[in-house]
XYZ file of C-alpha atoms in Angstrom:
251
model
C -7.949 7.084 -33.832
C -9.147 6.522 -37.386
C -12.175 4.345 -37.990
C -11.031 1.718 -40.472
C -12.647 -1.418 -39.039
C -16.147 -2.738 -39.273
C -18.419 -4.670 -36.974
C -20.626 -7.440 -38.199
C -24.098 -6.384 -37.141
C -26.728 -8.658 -35.688
C -28.673 -8.205 -38.901
C -25.961 -9.991 -40.842
C -26.794 -13.303 -39.149
C -27.778 -15.807 -41.793
C -31.519 -16.416 -41.813
C -32.831 -19.941 -41.414
C -34.985 -21.691 -43.980
C -38.470 -22.356 -42.588
C -40.800 -24.752 -44.352
C -44.558 -24.277 -44.364
C -45.037 -27.197 -41.967
C -42.458 -25.701 -39.600
C -44.245 -22.349 -39.780
C -47.496 -24.066 -38.814
C -45.756 -25.773 -35.893
C -44.312 -22.431 -34.760
C -47.779 -20.909 -34.927
C -49.182 -23.656 -32.684
C -46.334 -23.660 -30.168
C -45.359 -20.026 -29.714
C -47.600 -17.338 -28.172
C -45.876 -14.580 -30.161
C -46.577 -16.347 -33.454
C -50.023 -15.850 -34.921
C -49.332 -16.793 -38.518
C -46.672 -17.145 -41.158
C -46.048 -13.373 -41.052
C -45.554 -13.378 -37.262
C -42.251 -12.208 -35.738
C -40.841 -15.652 -35.004
C -41.434 -16.921 -38.531
C -39.989 -13.757 -40.077
C -36.846 -13.722 -37.953
C -36.164 -17.339 -38.901
C -36.836 -16.702 -42.568
C -35.265 -13.274 -43.036
C -33.111 -12.487 -39.982
C -33.356 -9.786 -37.269
C -33.366 -6.848 -39.691
C -36.826 -7.892 -40.879
C -38.301 -7.073 -37.459
C -39.000 -3.810 -35.670
C -37.551 -3.075 -32.232
C -40.922 -3.875 -30.669
C -41.120 -7.226 -32.452
C -37.603 -8.213 -31.372
C -38.430 -7.260 -27.802
C -41.706 -9.203 -27.995
C -39.781 -12.350 -28.894
C -37.709 -11.888 -25.731
C -40.726 -11.221 -23.510
C -42.774 -14.070 -25.064
C -46.158 -12.728 -23.933
C -48.038 -9.500 -23.279
C -50.183 -8.450 -20.354
C -53.811 -7.636 -19.539
C -55.281 -8.105 -22.980
C -52.285 -6.697 -24.854
C -50.306 -9.017 -27.076
C -46.528 -9.218 -26.771
C -45.824 -6.737 -29.575
C -48.232 -4.149 -28.148
C -46.724 -4.548 -24.678
C -43.201 -4.243 -26.093
C -44.209 -1.065 -27.949
C -45.506 0.429 -24.687
C -42.257 -0.383 -22.900
C -40.153 1.254 -25.599
C -42.386 4.324 -25.656
C -42.238 4.715 -21.874
C -38.438 4.497 -21.673
C -37.483 6.085 -24.998
C -35.697 3.383 -26.988
C -34.110 -0.064 -26.821
C -30.847 1.180 -25.323
C -32.603 3.047 -22.528
C -34.759 0.006 -21.772
C -31.837 -2.408 -21.584
C -29.713 -0.010 -19.520
C -32.489 0.865 -17.071
C -31.806 -0.284 -13.527
C -33.771 -3.258 -12.137
C -35.336 -0.899 -9.598
C -36.680 1.353 -12.336
C -37.953 -1.582 -14.380
C -39.688 -3.040 -11.327
C -41.945 0.014 -11.236
C -43.396 -0.742 -14.684
C -46.630 -2.785 -14.708
C -46.120 -6.147 -16.354
C -42.406 -6.411 -15.560
C -41.720 -8.859 -12.761
C -38.422 -10.402 -11.666
C -38.441 -13.025 -14.445
C -38.905 -10.502 -17.252
C -36.422 -8.067 -15.740
C -33.950 -10.936 -15.602
C -34.628 -11.688 -19.271
C -33.885 -8.087 -20.238
C -30.663 -8.068 -18.207
C -29.632 -11.296 -19.928
C -30.243 -9.742 -23.356
C -28.027 -6.795 -22.383
C -25.325 -9.150 -21.166
C -25.356 -11.087 -24.430
C -25.197 -7.862 -26.461
C -22.207 -6.635 -24.455
C -20.386 -9.940 -24.823
C -21.086 -9.982 -28.551
C -19.654 -6.473 -28.883
C -16.652 -7.345 -26.711
C -15.991 -10.426 -28.827
C -15.616 -8.190 -31.870
C -12.586 -6.462 -30.327
C -10.926 -9.240 -28.336
C -8.553 -10.690 -30.913
C -7.661 -7.783 -33.135
C -5.578 -4.611 -32.699
C -7.872 -1.858 -31.453
C -6.106 0.860 -33.428
C -7.075 -0.884 -36.676
C -10.661 -1.605 -35.630
C -11.881 1.567 -33.998
C -15.391 1.151 -35.378
C -15.683 -2.015 -33.296
C -14.304 -0.179 -30.257
C -16.867 2.596 -30.586
C -19.666 0.088 -31.100
C -18.597 -1.770 -27.972
C -18.354 1.399 -25.871
C -21.774 2.572 -27.045
C -23.229 -0.784 -26.037
C -21.445 -0.724 -22.684
C -21.996 2.900 -21.636
C -24.734 4.603 -23.643
C -28.095 4.760 -21.921
C -26.754 4.525 -18.381
C -28.675 6.768 -15.999
C -25.470 7.917 -14.289
C -21.989 8.783 -15.443
C -19.585 5.859 -15.701
C -15.825 6.027 -16.275
C -14.220 2.953 -17.847
C -10.951 1.790 -19.373
C -9.885 -0.585 -22.098
C -6.498 -2.019 -21.099
C -4.283 -3.081 -24.025
C -1.063 -5.002 -24.521
C 1.927 -3.792 -26.550
C 0.247 -4.879 -29.809
C -2.930 -3.041 -28.806
C -4.955 -6.189 -28.229
C -7.554 -6.047 -25.470
C -6.452 -7.323 -22.067
C -9.465 -6.207 -20.056
C -12.369 -3.791 -19.895
C -13.301 -2.302 -16.534
C -15.901 0.147 -15.313
C -13.859 1.888 -12.655
C -15.966 4.758 -11.329
C -19.686 5.458 -11.055
C -21.177 8.874 -10.433
C -24.358 10.903 -10.641
C -26.334 12.063 -13.658
C -23.714 14.696 -14.488
C -20.427 13.730 -12.848
C -18.249 10.798 -11.827
C -15.314 11.318 -9.479
C -12.252 9.754 -11.099
C -9.220 8.955 -8.952
C -6.148 8.914 -11.235
C -4.111 6.744 -8.865
C -6.761 4.011 -9.100
C -6.500 4.098 -12.893
C -2.730 3.725 -12.564
C -3.147 0.765 -10.187
C -5.559 -0.925 -12.595
C -3.121 -0.460 -15.493
C -0.349 -2.057 -13.433
C -2.651 -4.889 -12.378
C -3.388 -5.750 -16.007
C 0.235 -5.184 -17.071
C -1.090 -2.823 -19.733
C 1.073 -1.058 -22.278
C -1.698 1.306 -23.351
C -5.235 2.318 -22.413
C -8.310 3.758 -24.027
C -10.279 5.869 -21.569
C -14.038 6.190 -21.892
C -16.989 7.704 -20.114
C -20.586 8.528 -20.896
C -22.653 11.693 -20.657
C -26.183 10.786 -19.471
C -27.355 14.153 -20.837
C -26.916 12.702 -24.327
C -24.245 15.079 -25.619
C -20.886 13.506 -26.430
C -18.977 16.800 -26.495
C -15.944 16.738 -24.155
C -16.193 19.231 -21.322
C -13.249 21.323 -20.051
C -13.136 18.976 -17.048
C -12.914 15.983 -19.400
C -9.967 17.561 -21.192
C -8.144 18.352 -17.937
C -8.717 14.822 -16.636
C -7.357 13.354 -19.858
C -4.203 15.461 -19.599
C -3.704 14.479 -15.948
C -4.165 10.773 -16.663
C -1.895 10.916 -19.677
C 0.922 12.501 -17.651
C 0.481 10.091 -14.742
C 0.365 6.942 -16.868
C 3.436 8.000 -18.848
C 5.391 7.667 -15.595
C 4.891 3.902 -15.843
C 5.277 3.815 -19.657
C 1.566 3.350 -20.339
C 0.209 5.357 -23.276
C -3.251 6.883 -23.362
C -4.338 6.222 -26.947
C -7.733 7.880 -26.758
C -10.514 9.093 -24.512
C -13.917 8.302 -25.986
C -16.975 10.216 -24.795
C -20.274 8.406 -25.286
C -23.593 10.186 -25.710
C -26.969 8.905 -26.853
C -25.995 6.758 -29.822
C -22.929 8.875 -30.634
C -19.266 8.922 -29.645
C -16.512 11.536 -29.778
C -12.828 10.631 -29.934
C -10.684 13.123 -28.050
C -7.651 11.892 -30.008
C -9.367 12.819 -33.262
C -10.210 16.216 -31.774
C -6.515 16.814 -31.112
C -6.596 16.601 -27.316
C -4.073 13.733 -27.276
């Protein structure tokens, strides 16, 4: 698959115009805002790209804990888990063990992840995936990167390569997910798919296909051809990177 499409990033959202009186009102009403240069004022004036990861997270959390302001608390969370993707993909059980994160805040973080995934999915819903592979990779990184265990998923496509459905089919351990080819075939029939894009993540961070990945791809390709379903690609997702097995010549 050749990357010829683009995805509109969150940073491209048009910034709002904030008057001085509105900035003063924001400062009075919002605990994250401590002046006209505070995160809330800057995101309204300049958009999300004007803020650091910690500042964006602080706006979601709304407050800090035990003498720490929201930005300081957000910085601690990111440092403890590694980055934004790891934080948003962390399981509720893991998040519950972090001081300052109760059910309400964990729910907020899960909601942010859900919105991000739906935004990414929206970028690929109404356009042929073969002509917008950058959007596909962005979506798969959002959906699979950062997971603490291996996940195998499929994008099911119609005859014009528009998205019919996305499903996470199998969940495994930190280094392996058991994939049952017949279940993939059943899912393709269920969605009346004409083609599929396979995908899975490597929690280790490397996106290099393993020999087992290559064998699985060959097996699934042969099986799905029996029902006239083409495997267009198998995308391996690492930490912030993806590898297309089609581009590597395995398909």
